[in-house]
Short mmCIF file of N, CA and C and ligand atoms in Angstrom, two decimals:
data_model
loop_
_atom_site.label_atom_id
_atom_site.label_comp_id
_atom_site.label_asym_id
_atom_site.label_seq_id
_atom_site.Cartn_x
_atom_site.Cartn_y
_atom_site.Cartn_z
N MET A 13 0.85 -1.19 0.00
CA MET A 13 0.00 0.00 0.00
C MET A 13 0.89 1.25 0.00
N SER A 14 0.51 2.20 -0.83
CA SER A 14 1.35 3.39 -0.94
C SER A 14 1.09 4.38 0.18
N GLU A 15 2.09 5.18 0.47
CA GLU A 15 1.96 6.21 1.50
C GLU A 15 0.85 7.20 1.12
N GLU A 16 0.70 7.41 -0.17
CA GLU A 16 -0.32 8.34 -0.66
C GLU A 16 -1.72 7.84 -0.29
N LEU A 17 -1.92 6.54 -0.45
CA LEU A 17 -3.22 5.95 -0.11
C LEU A 17 -3.47 6.02 1.39
N ILE A 18 -2.43 5.72 2.16
CA ILE A 18 -2.57 5.80 3.61
C ILE A 18 -3.00 7.21 4.01
N LEU A 19 -2.41 8.20 3.38
CA LEU A 19 -2.77 9.58 3.71
C LEU A 19 -4.21 9.90 3.33
N GLN A 20 -4.67 9.32 2.23
CA GLN A 20 -6.06 9.56 1.82
C GLN A 20 -7.02 8.95 2.82
N ILE A 21 -6.71 7.73 3.27
CA ILE A 21 -7.54 7.06 4.26
C ILE A 21 -7.50 7.85 5.57
N GLN A 22 -6.31 8.30 5.90
CA GLN A 22 -6.10 9.08 7.12
C GLN A 22 -7.00 10.32 7.13
N LYS A 23 -7.14 10.94 5.96
CA LYS A 23 -7.96 12.15 5.85
C LYS A 23 -9.43 11.82 6.00
N LYS A 24 -9.82 10.67 5.46
CA LYS A 24 -11.23 10.35 5.39
C LYS A 24 -11.79 9.73 6.68
N ALA A 25 -10.96 8.99 7.39
CA ALA A 25 -11.43 8.34 8.61
C ALA A 25 -11.71 9.39 9.68
N GLY A 26 -12.83 9.26 10.38
CA GLY A 26 -13.16 10.21 11.43
C GLY A 26 -12.40 9.90 12.70
N LEU A 27 -11.54 10.80 13.10
CA LEU A 27 -10.67 10.54 14.25
C LEU A 27 -11.45 10.33 15.55
N THR A 28 -12.45 11.15 15.77
CA THR A 28 -13.22 11.05 17.01
C THR A 28 -13.84 9.65 17.15
N GLU A 29 -14.41 9.20 16.05
CA GLU A 29 -15.04 7.89 16.02
C GLU A 29 -14.00 6.78 16.27
N VAL A 30 -12.86 6.90 15.63
CA VAL A 30 -11.82 5.90 15.76
C VAL A 30 -11.28 5.83 17.19
N VAL A 31 -10.97 7.00 17.74
CA VAL A 31 -10.37 7.04 19.08
C VAL A 31 -11.39 6.59 20.14
N SER A 32 -12.67 6.93 19.92
CA SER A 32 -13.71 6.57 20.88
C SER A 32 -13.83 5.06 21.08
N LYS A 33 -13.37 4.30 20.11
CA LYS A 33 -13.42 2.85 20.25
C LYS A 33 -12.41 2.36 21.29
N TYR A 34 -11.41 3.19 21.58
CA TYR A 34 -10.34 2.76 22.48
C TYR A 34 -10.33 3.46 23.82
N ILE A 35 -10.63 4.73 23.83
CA ILE A 35 -10.62 5.46 25.10
C ILE A 35 -11.85 6.34 25.23
N LEU A 36 -12.14 6.68 26.49
CA LEU A 36 -13.29 7.54 26.77
C LEU A 36 -12.91 8.99 26.50
N LEU A 37 -13.78 9.69 25.80
CA LEU A 37 -13.49 11.08 25.49
C LEU A 37 -14.51 12.01 26.14
N ASN A 38 -14.01 13.09 26.72
CA ASN A 38 -14.90 14.10 27.27
C ASN A 38 -15.07 15.21 26.27
N ASN A 39 -16.30 15.55 26.03
CA ASN A 39 -16.54 16.59 25.05
C ASN A 39 -16.37 17.97 25.67
N SER A 40 -15.50 18.78 25.10
CA SER A 40 -15.39 20.16 25.55
C SER A 40 -15.30 21.05 24.32
N ARG A 41 -16.41 21.41 23.84
CA ARG A 41 -16.53 22.24 22.63
C ARG A 41 -15.80 21.65 21.44
N LYS A 42 -14.84 22.40 20.92
CA LYS A 42 -14.22 21.97 19.67
C LYS A 42 -13.14 20.92 19.86
N VAL A 43 -12.68 20.81 21.10
CA VAL A 43 -11.62 19.86 21.38
C VAL A 43 -12.13 18.80 22.35
N LEU A 44 -11.86 17.55 22.04
CA LEU A 44 -12.23 16.49 22.95
C LEU A 44 -10.98 16.04 23.68
N LYS A 45 -11.18 15.66 24.94
CA LYS A 45 -10.03 15.26 25.73
C LYS A 45 -10.21 13.86 26.28
N GLY A 46 -9.11 13.19 26.46
CA GLY A 46 -9.17 11.86 27.05
C GLY A 46 -7.84 11.53 27.69
N ARG A 47 -7.84 10.43 28.44
CA ARG A 47 -6.58 9.98 29.02
C ARG A 47 -5.75 9.34 27.92
N CYS A 48 -4.54 9.80 27.81
CA CYS A 48 -3.66 9.31 26.76
C CYS A 48 -3.32 7.84 27.01
N PRO A 49 -3.54 7.01 26.00
CA PRO A 49 -3.21 5.58 26.17
C PRO A 49 -1.73 5.29 25.93
N PHE A 50 -0.97 6.31 25.58
CA PHE A 50 0.43 6.07 25.21
C PHE A 50 1.43 6.41 26.32
N HIS A 51 0.96 6.97 27.42
CA HIS A 51 1.81 7.14 28.59
C HIS A 51 0.91 7.07 29.82
N LYS A 52 1.51 7.02 31.00
CA LYS A 52 0.71 6.93 32.22
C LYS A 52 0.10 8.31 32.46
N ASP A 53 -1.16 8.44 32.15
CA ASP A 53 -1.81 9.74 32.14
C ASP A 53 -2.85 9.84 33.26
N ASP A 54 -2.57 10.67 34.26
CA ASP A 54 -3.50 10.83 35.36
C ASP A 54 -4.51 11.94 35.10
N THR A 55 -4.21 12.78 34.13
CA THR A 55 -5.16 13.81 33.75
C THR A 55 -5.67 13.46 32.35
N THR A 56 -6.22 14.40 31.65
CA THR A 56 -6.62 14.12 30.28
C THR A 56 -5.73 14.94 29.35
N SER A 57 -4.59 14.38 29.06
CA SER A 57 -3.59 15.10 28.26
C SER A 57 -3.83 14.97 26.77
N LEU A 58 -4.64 14.00 26.40
CA LEU A 58 -4.82 13.76 24.97
C LEU A 58 -5.94 14.63 24.41
N MET A 59 -5.61 15.41 23.42
CA MET A 59 -6.57 16.28 22.75
C MET A 59 -6.92 15.69 21.39
N ILE A 60 -8.22 15.68 21.13
CA ILE A 60 -8.70 15.24 19.82
C ILE A 60 -9.31 16.46 19.14
N MET A 61 -8.80 16.81 17.98
CA MET A 61 -9.34 17.96 17.28
C MET A 61 -10.07 17.50 16.02
N PRO A 62 -11.39 17.35 16.14
CA PRO A 62 -12.17 16.78 15.03
C PRO A 62 -12.07 17.60 13.75
N GLU A 63 -11.97 18.91 13.89
CA GLU A 63 -11.94 19.76 12.70
C GLU A 63 -10.72 19.49 11.84
N SER A 64 -9.58 19.28 12.49
CA SER A 64 -8.38 19.00 11.71
C SER A 64 -8.08 17.51 11.66
N ASN A 65 -8.91 16.72 12.39
CA ASN A 65 -8.77 15.26 12.37
C ASN A 65 -7.40 14.80 12.89
N ILE A 66 -6.89 15.52 13.87
CA ILE A 66 -5.62 15.10 14.46
C ILE A 66 -5.72 15.00 15.99
N PHE A 67 -4.84 14.19 16.55
CA PHE A 67 -4.76 14.11 18.01
C PHE A 67 -3.38 14.56 18.44
N LYS A 68 -3.31 15.04 19.66
CA LYS A 68 -2.02 15.44 20.19
C LYS A 68 -2.03 15.27 21.69
N CYS A 69 -0.97 14.66 22.21
CA CYS A 69 -0.85 14.49 23.65
C CYS A 69 0.15 15.50 24.18
N PHE A 70 -0.28 16.27 25.17
CA PHE A 70 0.62 17.27 25.72
C PHE A 70 1.49 16.69 26.83
N GLY A 71 1.28 15.41 27.12
CA GLY A 71 2.12 14.75 28.10
C GLY A 71 3.32 14.08 27.46
N CYS A 72 3.07 13.26 26.45
CA CYS A 72 4.17 12.49 25.86
C CYS A 72 4.50 12.90 24.43
N GLY A 73 3.70 13.78 23.86
CA GLY A 73 4.01 14.27 22.53
C GLY A 73 3.47 13.42 21.39
N ALA A 74 2.73 12.36 21.71
CA ALA A 74 2.15 11.54 20.65
C ALA A 74 1.20 12.39 19.82
N GLU A 75 1.25 12.23 18.51
CA GLU A 75 0.34 12.99 17.67
C GLU A 75 0.17 12.31 16.32
N GLY A 76 -0.90 12.70 15.61
CA GLY A 76 -1.14 12.15 14.29
C GLY A 76 -2.61 12.09 13.97
N GLY A 77 -2.96 11.24 13.02
CA GLY A 77 -4.34 11.09 12.59
C GLY A 77 -4.88 9.73 13.00
N PRO A 78 -6.06 9.37 12.48
CA PRO A 78 -6.71 8.12 12.86
C PRO A 78 -5.84 6.88 12.62
N VAL A 79 -5.18 6.84 11.48
CA VAL A 79 -4.35 5.68 11.16
C VAL A 79 -3.20 5.56 12.17
N ASP A 80 -2.58 6.69 12.47
CA ASP A 80 -1.47 6.69 13.42
C ASP A 80 -1.92 6.24 14.80
N PHE A 81 -3.11 6.70 15.20
CA PHE A 81 -3.61 6.36 16.53
C PHE A 81 -3.78 4.86 16.68
N VAL A 82 -4.49 4.27 15.74
CA VAL A 82 -4.77 2.84 15.82
C VAL A 82 -3.49 2.01 15.68
N ALA A 83 -2.63 2.41 14.75
CA ALA A 83 -1.38 1.67 14.55
C ALA A 83 -0.58 1.66 15.85
N ARG A 84 -0.57 2.78 16.53
CA ARG A 84 0.20 2.90 17.76
C ARG A 84 -0.43 2.13 18.91
N ILE A 85 -1.74 2.25 19.07
CA ILE A 85 -2.39 1.62 20.22
C ILE A 85 -2.45 0.10 20.05
N GLU A 86 -2.50 -0.37 18.82
CA GLU A 86 -2.57 -1.82 18.60
C GLU A 86 -1.21 -2.40 18.22
N SER A 87 -0.20 -1.56 18.15
CA SER A 87 1.14 -2.00 17.75
C SER A 87 1.13 -2.78 16.44
N VAL A 88 0.46 -2.24 15.47
CA VAL A 88 0.47 -2.84 14.13
C VAL A 88 0.93 -1.77 13.13
N SER A 89 1.19 -2.20 11.91
CA SER A 89 1.71 -1.25 10.93
C SER A 89 0.61 -0.30 10.45
N ARG A 90 1.02 0.85 9.99
CA ARG A 90 0.07 1.83 9.46
C ARG A 90 -0.65 1.24 8.26
N GLU A 91 0.08 0.44 7.49
CA GLU A 91 -0.52 -0.17 6.31
C GLU A 91 -1.66 -1.09 6.67
N GLU A 92 -1.46 -1.88 7.74
CA GLU A 92 -2.52 -2.80 8.14
C GLU A 92 -3.76 -2.03 8.57
N VAL A 93 -3.54 -0.98 9.36
CA VAL A 93 -4.66 -0.16 9.83
C VAL A 93 -5.36 0.51 8.65
N ALA A 94 -4.57 1.08 7.76
CA ALA A 94 -5.15 1.78 6.61
C ALA A 94 -5.95 0.81 5.75
N GLY A 95 -5.47 -0.42 5.63
CA GLY A 95 -6.18 -1.43 4.86
C GLY A 95 -7.54 -1.72 5.45
N ARG A 96 -7.56 -1.86 6.78
CA ARG A 96 -8.82 -2.11 7.48
C ARG A 96 -9.77 -0.94 7.31
N MET A 97 -9.24 0.28 7.51
CA MET A 97 -10.09 1.47 7.41
C MET A 97 -10.59 1.66 5.98
N ALA A 98 -9.75 1.33 5.04
CA ALA A 98 -10.15 1.46 3.63
C ALA A 98 -11.41 0.65 3.37
N LYS A 99 -11.43 -0.58 3.94
CA LYS A 99 -12.62 -1.43 3.77
C LYS A 99 -13.83 -0.78 4.42
N GLU A 100 -13.64 -0.32 5.67
CA GLU A 100 -14.75 0.29 6.39
C GLU A 100 -15.27 1.53 5.67
N LEU A 101 -14.37 2.27 5.05
CA LEU A 101 -14.76 3.51 4.39
C LEU A 101 -15.20 3.28 2.95
N GLY A 102 -15.07 2.05 2.49
CA GLY A 102 -15.50 1.74 1.14
C GLY A 102 -14.55 2.22 0.06
N PHE A 103 -13.29 2.34 0.41
CA PHE A 103 -12.29 2.71 -0.59
C PHE A 103 -12.12 1.58 -1.59
N THR A 104 -11.99 1.91 -2.85
CA THR A 104 -11.68 0.89 -3.84
C THR A 104 -10.17 0.85 -3.99
N LEU A 105 -9.58 -0.19 -3.40
CA LEU A 105 -8.12 -0.24 -3.35
C LEU A 105 -7.49 -0.41 -4.73
N ASN A 106 -8.20 -1.10 -5.63
CA ASN A 106 -7.64 -1.35 -6.97
C ASN A 106 -7.29 -0.04 -7.68
N LYS A 107 -8.14 0.93 -7.43
CA LYS A 107 -7.95 2.23 -8.07
C LYS A 107 -6.57 2.81 -7.78
N PHE A 108 -6.08 2.50 -6.58
CA PHE A 108 -4.82 3.10 -6.16
C PHE A 108 -3.64 2.14 -6.26
N ALA A 109 -3.95 0.89 -6.65
CA ALA A 109 -2.88 -0.12 -6.68
C ALA A 109 -1.77 0.28 -7.65
N GLN A 110 -0.62 -0.29 -7.46
CA GLN A 110 0.62 -0.10 -8.23
C GLN A 110 1.63 0.72 -7.48
ZN1 LIG B 221 0.61 10.78 26.07
#
């Protein structure tokens, strides 16, 4: 799978929805917060910004989009995650093959 395709999937996947499957998020207007799953977080250091579809942790510095989040939390490759999301999002992979 090409990096270009991963980026397209990354743009299309809804970060809030993806992250909500793994951690509890508190809604606070435009930014959602949750306990960061990537370090020992006693507060809610993880920010989810739905408008830009990115997450950022102010505790450990973890950041990225939906694909990055899942790849990191499940310790799998970005390609594997993007492949799964592509199916869920109805991407036609053949179109981008080669
Ligand atoms: Zn963190």
